[in-house]
PDB file of C-alpha atoms and ligand atoms in Angstrom:
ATOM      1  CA  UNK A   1       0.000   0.000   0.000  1.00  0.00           C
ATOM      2  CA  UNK A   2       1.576   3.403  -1.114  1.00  0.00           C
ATOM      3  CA  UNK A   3      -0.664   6.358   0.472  1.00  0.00           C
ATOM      4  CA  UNK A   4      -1.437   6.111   4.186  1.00  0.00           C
ATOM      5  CA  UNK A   5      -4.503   4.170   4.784  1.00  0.00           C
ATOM      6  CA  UNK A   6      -8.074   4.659   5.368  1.00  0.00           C
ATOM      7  CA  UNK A   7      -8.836   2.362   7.825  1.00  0.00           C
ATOM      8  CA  UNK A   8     -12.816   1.174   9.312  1.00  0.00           C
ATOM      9  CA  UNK A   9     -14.007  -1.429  11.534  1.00  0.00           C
ATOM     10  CA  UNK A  10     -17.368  -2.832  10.633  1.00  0.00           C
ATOM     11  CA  UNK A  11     -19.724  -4.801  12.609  1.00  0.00           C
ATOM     12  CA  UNK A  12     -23.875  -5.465  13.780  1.00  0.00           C
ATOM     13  CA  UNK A  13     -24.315  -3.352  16.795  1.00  0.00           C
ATOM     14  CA  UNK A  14     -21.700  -4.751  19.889  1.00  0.00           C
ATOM     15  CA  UNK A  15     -19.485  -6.253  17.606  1.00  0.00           C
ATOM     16  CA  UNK A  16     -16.840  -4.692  19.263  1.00  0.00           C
ATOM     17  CA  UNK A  17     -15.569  -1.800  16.428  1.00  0.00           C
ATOM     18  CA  UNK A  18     -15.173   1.013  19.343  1.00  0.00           C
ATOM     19  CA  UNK A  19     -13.269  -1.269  21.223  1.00  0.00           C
ATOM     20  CA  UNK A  20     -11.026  -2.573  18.727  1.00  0.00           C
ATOM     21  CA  UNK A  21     -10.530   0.506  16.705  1.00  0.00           C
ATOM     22  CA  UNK A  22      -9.352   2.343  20.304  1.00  0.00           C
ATOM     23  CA  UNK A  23      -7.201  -0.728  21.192  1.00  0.00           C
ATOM     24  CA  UNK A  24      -5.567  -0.381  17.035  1.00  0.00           C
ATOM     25  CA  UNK A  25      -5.500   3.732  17.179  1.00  0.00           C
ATOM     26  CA  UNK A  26      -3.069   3.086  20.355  1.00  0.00           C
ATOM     27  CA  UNK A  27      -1.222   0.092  19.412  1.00  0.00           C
ATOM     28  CA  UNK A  28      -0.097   1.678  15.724  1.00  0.00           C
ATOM     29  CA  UNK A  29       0.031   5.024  17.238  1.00  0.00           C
ATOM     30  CA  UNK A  30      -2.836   6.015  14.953  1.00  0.00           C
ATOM     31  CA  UNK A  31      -5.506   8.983  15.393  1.00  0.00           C
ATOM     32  CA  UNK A  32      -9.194   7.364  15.722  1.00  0.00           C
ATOM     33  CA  UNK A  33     -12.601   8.396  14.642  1.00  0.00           C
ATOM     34  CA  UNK A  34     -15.320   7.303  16.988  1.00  0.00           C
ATOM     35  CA  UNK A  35     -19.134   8.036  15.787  1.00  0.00           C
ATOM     36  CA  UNK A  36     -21.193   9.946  18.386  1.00  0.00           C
ATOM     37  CA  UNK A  37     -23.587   8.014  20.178  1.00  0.00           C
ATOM     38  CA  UNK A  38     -24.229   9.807  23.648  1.00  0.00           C
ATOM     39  CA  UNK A  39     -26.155  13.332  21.109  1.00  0.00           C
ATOM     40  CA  UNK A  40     -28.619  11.110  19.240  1.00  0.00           C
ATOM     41  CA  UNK A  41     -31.901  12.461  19.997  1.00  0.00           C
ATOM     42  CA  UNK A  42     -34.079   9.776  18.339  1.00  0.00           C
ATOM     43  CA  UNK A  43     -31.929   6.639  19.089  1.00  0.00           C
ATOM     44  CA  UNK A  44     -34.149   6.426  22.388  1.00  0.00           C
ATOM     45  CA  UNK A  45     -37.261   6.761  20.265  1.00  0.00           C
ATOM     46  CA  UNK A  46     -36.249   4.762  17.401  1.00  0.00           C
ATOM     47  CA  UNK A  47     -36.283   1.352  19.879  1.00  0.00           C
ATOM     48  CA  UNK A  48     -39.345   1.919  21.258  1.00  0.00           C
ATOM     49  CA  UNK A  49     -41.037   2.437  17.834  1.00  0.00           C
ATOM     50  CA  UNK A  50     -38.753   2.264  14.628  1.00  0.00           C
ATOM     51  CA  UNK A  51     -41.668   2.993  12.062  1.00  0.00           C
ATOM     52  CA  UNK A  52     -42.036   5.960  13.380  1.00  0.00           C
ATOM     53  CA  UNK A  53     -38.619   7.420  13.950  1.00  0.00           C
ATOM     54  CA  UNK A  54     -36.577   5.752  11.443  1.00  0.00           C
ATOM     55  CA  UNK A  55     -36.369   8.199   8.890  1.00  0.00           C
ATOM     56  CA  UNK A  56     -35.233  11.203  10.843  1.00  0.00           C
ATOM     57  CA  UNK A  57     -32.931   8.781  12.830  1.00  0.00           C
ATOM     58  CA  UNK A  58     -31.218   7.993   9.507  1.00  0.00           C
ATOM     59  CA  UNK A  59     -31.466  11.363   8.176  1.00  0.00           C
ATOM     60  CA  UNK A  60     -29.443  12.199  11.627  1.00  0.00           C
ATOM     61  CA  UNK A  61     -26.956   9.536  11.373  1.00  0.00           C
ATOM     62  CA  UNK A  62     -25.971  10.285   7.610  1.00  0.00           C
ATOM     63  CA  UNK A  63     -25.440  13.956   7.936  1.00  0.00           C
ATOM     64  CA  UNK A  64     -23.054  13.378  11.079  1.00  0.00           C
ATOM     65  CA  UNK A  65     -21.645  10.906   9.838  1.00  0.00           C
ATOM     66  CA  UNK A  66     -20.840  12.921   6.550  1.00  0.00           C
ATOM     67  CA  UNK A  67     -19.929  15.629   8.204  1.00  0.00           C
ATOM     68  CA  UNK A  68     -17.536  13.602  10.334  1.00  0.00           C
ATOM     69  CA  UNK A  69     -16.173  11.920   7.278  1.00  0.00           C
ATOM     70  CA  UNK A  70     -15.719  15.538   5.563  1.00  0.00           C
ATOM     71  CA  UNK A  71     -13.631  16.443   8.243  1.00  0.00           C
ATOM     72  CA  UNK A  72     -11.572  13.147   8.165  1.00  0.00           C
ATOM     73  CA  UNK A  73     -11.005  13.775   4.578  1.00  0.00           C
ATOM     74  CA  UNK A  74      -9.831  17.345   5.301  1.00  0.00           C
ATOM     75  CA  UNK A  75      -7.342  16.498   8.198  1.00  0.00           C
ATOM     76  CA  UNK A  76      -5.924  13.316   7.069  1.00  0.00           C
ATOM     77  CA  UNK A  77      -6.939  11.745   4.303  1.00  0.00           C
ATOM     78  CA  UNK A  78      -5.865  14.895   1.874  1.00  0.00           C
ATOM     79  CA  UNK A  79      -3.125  15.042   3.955  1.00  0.00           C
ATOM     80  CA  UNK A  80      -1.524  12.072   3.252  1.00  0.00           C
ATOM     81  CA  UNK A  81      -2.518  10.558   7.106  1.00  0.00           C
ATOM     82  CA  UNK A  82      -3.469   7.498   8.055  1.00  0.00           C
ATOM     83  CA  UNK A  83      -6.589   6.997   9.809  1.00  0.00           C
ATOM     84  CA  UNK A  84      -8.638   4.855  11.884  1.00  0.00           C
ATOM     85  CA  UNK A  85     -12.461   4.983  12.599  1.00  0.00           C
ATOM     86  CA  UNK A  86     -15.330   2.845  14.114  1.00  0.00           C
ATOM     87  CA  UNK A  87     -17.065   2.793  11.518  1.00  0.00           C
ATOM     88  CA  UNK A  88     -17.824   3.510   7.756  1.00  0.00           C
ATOM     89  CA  UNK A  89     -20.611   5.889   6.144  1.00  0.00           C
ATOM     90  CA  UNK A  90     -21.639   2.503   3.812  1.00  0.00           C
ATOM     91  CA  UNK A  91     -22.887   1.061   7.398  1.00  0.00           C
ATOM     92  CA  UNK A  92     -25.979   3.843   6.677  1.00  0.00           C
ATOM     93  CA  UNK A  93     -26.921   2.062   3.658  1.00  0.00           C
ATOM     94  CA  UNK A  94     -27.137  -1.344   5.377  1.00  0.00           C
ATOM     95  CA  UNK A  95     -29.212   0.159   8.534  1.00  0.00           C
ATOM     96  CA  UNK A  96     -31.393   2.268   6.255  1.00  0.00           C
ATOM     97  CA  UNK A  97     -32.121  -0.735   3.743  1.00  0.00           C
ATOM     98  CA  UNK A  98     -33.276  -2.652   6.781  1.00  0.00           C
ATOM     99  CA  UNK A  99     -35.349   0.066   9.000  1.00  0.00           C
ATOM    100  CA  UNK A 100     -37.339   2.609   5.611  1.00  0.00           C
ATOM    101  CA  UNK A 101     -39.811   1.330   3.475  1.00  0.00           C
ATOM    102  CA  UNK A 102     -41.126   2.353   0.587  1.00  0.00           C
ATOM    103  CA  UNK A 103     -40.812   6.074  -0.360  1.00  0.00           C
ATOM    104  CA  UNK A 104     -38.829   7.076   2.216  1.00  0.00           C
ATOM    105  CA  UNK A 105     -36.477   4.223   1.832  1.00  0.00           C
ATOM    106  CA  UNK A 106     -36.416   5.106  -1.869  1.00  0.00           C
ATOM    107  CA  UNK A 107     -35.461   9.106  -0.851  1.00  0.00           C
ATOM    108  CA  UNK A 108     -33.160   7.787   1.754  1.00  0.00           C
ATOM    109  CA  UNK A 109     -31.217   5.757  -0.935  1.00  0.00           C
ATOM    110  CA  UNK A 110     -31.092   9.007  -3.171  1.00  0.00           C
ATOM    111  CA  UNK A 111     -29.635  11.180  -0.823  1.00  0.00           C
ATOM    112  CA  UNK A 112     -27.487   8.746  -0.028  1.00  0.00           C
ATOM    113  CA  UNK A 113     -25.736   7.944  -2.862  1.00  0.00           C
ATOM    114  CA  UNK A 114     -25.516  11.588  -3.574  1.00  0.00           C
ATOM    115  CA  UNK A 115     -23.762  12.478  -0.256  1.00  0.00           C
ATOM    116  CA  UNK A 116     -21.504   9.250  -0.649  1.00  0.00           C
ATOM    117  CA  UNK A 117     -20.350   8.683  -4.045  1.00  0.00           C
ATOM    118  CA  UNK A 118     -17.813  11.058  -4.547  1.00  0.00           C
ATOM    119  CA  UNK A 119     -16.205  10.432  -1.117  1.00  0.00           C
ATOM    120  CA  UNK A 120     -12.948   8.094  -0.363  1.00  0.00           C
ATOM    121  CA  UNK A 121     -13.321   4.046   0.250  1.00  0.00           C
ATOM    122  CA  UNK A 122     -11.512   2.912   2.646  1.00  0.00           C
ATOM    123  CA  UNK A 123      -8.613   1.226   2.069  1.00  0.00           C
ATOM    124  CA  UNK A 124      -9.101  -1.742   4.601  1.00  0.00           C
ATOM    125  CA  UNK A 125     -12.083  -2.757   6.288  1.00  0.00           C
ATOM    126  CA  UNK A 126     -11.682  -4.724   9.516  1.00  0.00           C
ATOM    127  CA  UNK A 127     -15.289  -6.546   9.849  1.00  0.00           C
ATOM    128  CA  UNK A 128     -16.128  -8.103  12.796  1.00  0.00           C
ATOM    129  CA  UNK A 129     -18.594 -10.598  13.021  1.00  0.00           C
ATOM    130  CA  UNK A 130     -20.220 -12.369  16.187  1.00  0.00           C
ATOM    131  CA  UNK A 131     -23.355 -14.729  15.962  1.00  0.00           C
ATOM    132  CA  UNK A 132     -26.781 -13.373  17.882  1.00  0.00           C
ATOM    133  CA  UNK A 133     -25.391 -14.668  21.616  1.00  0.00           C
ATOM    134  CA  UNK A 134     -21.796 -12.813  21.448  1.00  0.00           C
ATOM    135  CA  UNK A 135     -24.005  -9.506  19.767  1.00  0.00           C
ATOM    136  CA  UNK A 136     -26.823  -9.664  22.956  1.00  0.00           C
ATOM    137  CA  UNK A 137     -24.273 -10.367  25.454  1.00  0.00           C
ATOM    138  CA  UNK A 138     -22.043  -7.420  24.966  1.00  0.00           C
ATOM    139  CA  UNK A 139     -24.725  -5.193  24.537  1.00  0.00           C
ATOM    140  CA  UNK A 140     -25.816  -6.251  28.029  1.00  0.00           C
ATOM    141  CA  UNK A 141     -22.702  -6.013  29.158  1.00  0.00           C
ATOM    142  CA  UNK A 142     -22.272  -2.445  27.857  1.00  0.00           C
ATOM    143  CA  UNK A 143     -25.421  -1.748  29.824  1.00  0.00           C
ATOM    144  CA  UNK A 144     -26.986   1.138  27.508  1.00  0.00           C
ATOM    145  CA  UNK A 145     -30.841   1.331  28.733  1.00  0.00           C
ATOM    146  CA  UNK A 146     -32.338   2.549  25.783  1.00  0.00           C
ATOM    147  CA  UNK A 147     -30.620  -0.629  23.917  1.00  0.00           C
ATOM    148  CA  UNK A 148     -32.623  -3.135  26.245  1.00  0.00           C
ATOM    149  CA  UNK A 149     -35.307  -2.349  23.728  1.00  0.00           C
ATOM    150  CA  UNK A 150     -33.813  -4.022  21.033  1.00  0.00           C
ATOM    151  CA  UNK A 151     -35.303  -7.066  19.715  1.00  0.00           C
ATOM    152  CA  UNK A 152     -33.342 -10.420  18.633  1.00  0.00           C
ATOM    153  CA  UNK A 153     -34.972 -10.442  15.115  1.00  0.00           C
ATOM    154  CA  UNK A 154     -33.553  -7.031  14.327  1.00  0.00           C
ATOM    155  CA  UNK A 155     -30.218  -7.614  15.569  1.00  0.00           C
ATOM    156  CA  UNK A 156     -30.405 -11.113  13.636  1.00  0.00           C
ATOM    157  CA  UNK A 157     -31.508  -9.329  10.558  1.00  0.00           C
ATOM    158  CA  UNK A 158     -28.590  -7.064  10.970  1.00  0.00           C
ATOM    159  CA  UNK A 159     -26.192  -9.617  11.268  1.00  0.00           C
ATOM    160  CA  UNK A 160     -27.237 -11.269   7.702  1.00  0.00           C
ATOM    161  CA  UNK A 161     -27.384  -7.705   6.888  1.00  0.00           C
ATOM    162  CA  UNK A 162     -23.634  -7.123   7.432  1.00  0.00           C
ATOM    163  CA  UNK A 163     -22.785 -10.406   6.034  1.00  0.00           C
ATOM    164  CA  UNK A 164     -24.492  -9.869   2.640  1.00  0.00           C
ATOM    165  CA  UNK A 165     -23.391  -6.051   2.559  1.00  0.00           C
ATOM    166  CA  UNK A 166     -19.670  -7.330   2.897  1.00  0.00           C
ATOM    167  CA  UNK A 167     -19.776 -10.265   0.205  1.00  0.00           C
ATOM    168  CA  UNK A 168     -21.546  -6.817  -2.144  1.00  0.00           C
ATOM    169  CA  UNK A 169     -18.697  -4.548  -1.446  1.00  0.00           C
ATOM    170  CA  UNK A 170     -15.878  -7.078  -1.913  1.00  0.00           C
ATOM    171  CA  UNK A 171     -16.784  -7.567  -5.505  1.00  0.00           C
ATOM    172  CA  UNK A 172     -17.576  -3.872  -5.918  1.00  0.00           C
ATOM    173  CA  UNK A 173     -14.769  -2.005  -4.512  1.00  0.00           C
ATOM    174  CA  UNK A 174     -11.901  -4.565  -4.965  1.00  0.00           C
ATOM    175  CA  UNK A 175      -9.220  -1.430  -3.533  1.00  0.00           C
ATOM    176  CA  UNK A 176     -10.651  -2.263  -0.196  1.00  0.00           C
ATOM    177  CA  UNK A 177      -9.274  -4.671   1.408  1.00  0.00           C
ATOM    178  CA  UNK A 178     -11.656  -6.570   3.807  1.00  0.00           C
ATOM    179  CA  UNK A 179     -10.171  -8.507   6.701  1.00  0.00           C
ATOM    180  CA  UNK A 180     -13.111 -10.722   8.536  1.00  0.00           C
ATOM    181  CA  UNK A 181     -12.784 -11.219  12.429  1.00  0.00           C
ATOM    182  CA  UNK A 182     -14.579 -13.933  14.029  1.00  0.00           C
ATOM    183  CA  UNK A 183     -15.827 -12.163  17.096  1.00  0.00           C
ATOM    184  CA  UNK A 184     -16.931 -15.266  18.412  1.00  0.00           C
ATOM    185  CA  UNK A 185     -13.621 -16.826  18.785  1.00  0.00           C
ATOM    186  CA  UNK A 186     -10.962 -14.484  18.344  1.00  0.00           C
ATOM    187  CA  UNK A 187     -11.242 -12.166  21.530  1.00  0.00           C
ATOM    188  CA  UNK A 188      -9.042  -9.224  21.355  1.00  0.00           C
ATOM    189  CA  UNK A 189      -9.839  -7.650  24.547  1.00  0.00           C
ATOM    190  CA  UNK A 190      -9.475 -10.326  27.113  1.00  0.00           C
ATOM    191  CA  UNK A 191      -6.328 -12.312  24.868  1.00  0.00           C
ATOM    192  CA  UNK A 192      -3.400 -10.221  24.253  1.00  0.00           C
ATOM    193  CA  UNK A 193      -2.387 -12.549  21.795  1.00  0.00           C
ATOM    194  CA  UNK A 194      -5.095 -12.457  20.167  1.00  0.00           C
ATOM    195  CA  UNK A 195      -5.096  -9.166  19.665  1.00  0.00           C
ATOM    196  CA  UNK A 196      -1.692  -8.520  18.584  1.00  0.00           C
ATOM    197  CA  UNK A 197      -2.589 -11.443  15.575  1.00  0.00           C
ATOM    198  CA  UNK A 198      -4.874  -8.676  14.380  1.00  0.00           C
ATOM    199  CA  UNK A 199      -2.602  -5.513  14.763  1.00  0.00           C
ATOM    200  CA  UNK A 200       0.434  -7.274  12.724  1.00  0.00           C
ATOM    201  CA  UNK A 201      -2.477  -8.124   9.949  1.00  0.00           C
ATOM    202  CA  UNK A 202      -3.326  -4.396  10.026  1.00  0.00           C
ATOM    203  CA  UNK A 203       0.557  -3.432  10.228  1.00  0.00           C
ATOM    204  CA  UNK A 204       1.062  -5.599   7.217  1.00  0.00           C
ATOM    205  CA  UNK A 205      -1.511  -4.617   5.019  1.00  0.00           C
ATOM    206  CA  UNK A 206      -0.267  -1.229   5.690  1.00  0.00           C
ATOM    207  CA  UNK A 207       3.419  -1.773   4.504  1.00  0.00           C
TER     208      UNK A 207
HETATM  209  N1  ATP E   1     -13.762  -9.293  22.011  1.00  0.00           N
HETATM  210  C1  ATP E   1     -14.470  -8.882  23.072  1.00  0.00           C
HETATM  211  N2  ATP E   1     -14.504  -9.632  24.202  1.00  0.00           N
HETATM  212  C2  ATP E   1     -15.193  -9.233  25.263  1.00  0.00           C
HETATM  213  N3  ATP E   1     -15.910  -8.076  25.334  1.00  0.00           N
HETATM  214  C3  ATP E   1     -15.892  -7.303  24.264  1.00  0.00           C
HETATM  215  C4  ATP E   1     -15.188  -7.654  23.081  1.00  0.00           C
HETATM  216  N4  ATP E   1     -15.379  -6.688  22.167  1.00  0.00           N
HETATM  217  C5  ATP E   1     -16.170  -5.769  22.753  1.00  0.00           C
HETATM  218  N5  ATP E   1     -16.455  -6.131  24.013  1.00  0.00           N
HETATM  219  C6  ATP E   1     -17.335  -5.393  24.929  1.00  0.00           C
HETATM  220  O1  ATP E   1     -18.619  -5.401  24.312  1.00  0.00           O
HETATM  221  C7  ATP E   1     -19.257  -4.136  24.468  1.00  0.00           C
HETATM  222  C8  ATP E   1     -19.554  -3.567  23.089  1.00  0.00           C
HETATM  223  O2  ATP E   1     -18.348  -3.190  22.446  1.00  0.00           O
HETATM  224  P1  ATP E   1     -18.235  -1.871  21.547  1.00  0.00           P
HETATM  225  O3  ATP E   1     -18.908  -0.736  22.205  1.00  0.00           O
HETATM  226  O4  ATP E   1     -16.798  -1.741  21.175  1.00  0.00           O
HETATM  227  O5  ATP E   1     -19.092  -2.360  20.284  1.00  0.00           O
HETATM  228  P2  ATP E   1     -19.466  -1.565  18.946  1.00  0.00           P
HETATM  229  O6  ATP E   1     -19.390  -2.548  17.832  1.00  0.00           O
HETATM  230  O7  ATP E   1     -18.635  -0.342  18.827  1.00  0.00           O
HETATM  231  O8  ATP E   1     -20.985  -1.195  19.240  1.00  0.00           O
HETATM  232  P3  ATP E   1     -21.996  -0.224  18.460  1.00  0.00           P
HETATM  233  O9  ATP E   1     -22.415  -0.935  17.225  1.00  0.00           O
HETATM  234  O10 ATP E   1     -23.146  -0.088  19.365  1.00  0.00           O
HETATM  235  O11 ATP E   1     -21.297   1.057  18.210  1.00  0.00           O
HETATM  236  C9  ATP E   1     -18.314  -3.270  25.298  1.00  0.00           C
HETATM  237  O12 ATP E   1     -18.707  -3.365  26.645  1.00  0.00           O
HETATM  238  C10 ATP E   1     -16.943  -3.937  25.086  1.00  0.00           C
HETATM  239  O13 ATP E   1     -16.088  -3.743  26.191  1.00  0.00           O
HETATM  240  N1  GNG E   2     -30.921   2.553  12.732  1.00  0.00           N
HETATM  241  C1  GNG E   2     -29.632   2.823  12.844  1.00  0.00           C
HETATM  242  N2  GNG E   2     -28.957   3.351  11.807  1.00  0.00           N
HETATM  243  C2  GNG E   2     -27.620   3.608  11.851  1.00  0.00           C
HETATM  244  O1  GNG E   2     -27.012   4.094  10.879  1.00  0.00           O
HETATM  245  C3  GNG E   2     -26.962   3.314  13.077  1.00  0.00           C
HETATM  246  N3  GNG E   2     -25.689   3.445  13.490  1.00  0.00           N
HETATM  247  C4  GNG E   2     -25.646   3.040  14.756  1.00  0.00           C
HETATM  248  N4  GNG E   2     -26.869   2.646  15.166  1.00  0.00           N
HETATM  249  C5  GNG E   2     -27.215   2.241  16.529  1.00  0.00           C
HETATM  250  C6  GNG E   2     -26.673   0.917  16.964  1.00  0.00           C
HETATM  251  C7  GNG E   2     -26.381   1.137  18.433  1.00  0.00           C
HETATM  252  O2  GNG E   2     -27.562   0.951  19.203  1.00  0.00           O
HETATM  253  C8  GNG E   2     -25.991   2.601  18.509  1.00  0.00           C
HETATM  254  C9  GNG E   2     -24.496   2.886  18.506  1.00  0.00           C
HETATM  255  O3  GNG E   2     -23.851   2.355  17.400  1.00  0.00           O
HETATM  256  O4  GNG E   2     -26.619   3.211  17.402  1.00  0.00           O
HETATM  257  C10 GNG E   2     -27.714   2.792  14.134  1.00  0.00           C
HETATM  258  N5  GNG E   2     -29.039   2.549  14.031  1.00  0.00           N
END
């Protein structure tokens, strides 16, 4: 790889992408982009009833999250920097597919695509993936209230979701290189070893 990378973690909700992107940022002495949580004002409503919120919960997500990406592209990527982040604006396409329907979900995909297209791929996607028991067990163990809401079949959904989006991308954007974790084996925070496996990956990938 010649430039500095662009680098995302991907992964259903819990996978672990805040964690391990931190746990990379610090181990390659990298700077780290972590999406913003804590401001959502619908993510509370959205649980209780998605058909009602999900379009302005999207909305919200995409124009942070291209805003954020905006700025990464000013401060690093143009700069010749690497980069890590938590996540990757083509994870609004795979929530947005799942929670809209109909004309909304048909708006939802324009503006998308209009935000998105001109904007850099990353150049390595670390995706992790964990089966429904891993997913509901560190979201417990994360302990956010409004996420007790969440039901099983949506988080299963997602994880098919994630699975099918990732098989998609490989064949469409063949720059990216995708590097899949098994979350449900490999476990980066509690085994060191483990865990340095995955940063000399990253480290060579970057070379
Ligand atoms: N490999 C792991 N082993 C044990 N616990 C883990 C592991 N990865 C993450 N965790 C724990 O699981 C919880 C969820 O992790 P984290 O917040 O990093 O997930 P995330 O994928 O960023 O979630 P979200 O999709 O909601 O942003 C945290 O409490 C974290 O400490
Ligand atoms: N519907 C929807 N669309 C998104 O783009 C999106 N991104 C994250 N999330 C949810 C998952 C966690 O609960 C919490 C933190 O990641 O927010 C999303 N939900």
């Amino acid at each position: 790889m010649k430039h500095a990378p662009f680098i995302a973690v991907e992964g259903p909700i819990g996978a672990g992408k805040t964690t391990l992107a931190s746990m990379l940022a610090e181990e390659l002495q990298l700077p780290v982009i972590k999406e913003i949580v804590e401001e959502n004002p619908f993510l509370d409503k959205f649980y209780q009833n998605m058909d009602d919120w999900s379009f302005q919960l999207e909305m919200f997500f995409l124009c942070n999250r291209y805003k954020q990406l905006e700025d990464t592209v000013i401060h690093y990527i143009d700069k010749g920097k690497p980069v890590i982040s938590d996540y990757h604006i083509y994870k609004n396409l795979i929530f947005g597919e799942r929670t809209l329907k109909g004309t909304k979900r048909d708006k939802y995909r324009q503006i998308y695509h209009v935000l998105t297209d001109d904007l850099p791929k990353p150049d390595i996607i670390l995706y992790i993936k964990a089966d429904l028991d891993t997913l509901l067990r560190r979201i417990a163990k994360r302990g956010r209230s409004f996420e007790e809401a969440i039901e099983t079949a949506y988080l299963q959904q997602l994880i098919e979701d994630y699975d099918a989006a990732m098989a998609s991308l490989a064949i469409r954007e063949p720059s990216t290189t995708i590097l899949t974790i098994d979350g449900n084996l490999i476990d980066f925070v509690e085994n060191r070893e483990h865990f340095m496996e995955i940063a000399s990956r990253v480290k060579e990938l970057m070379q």
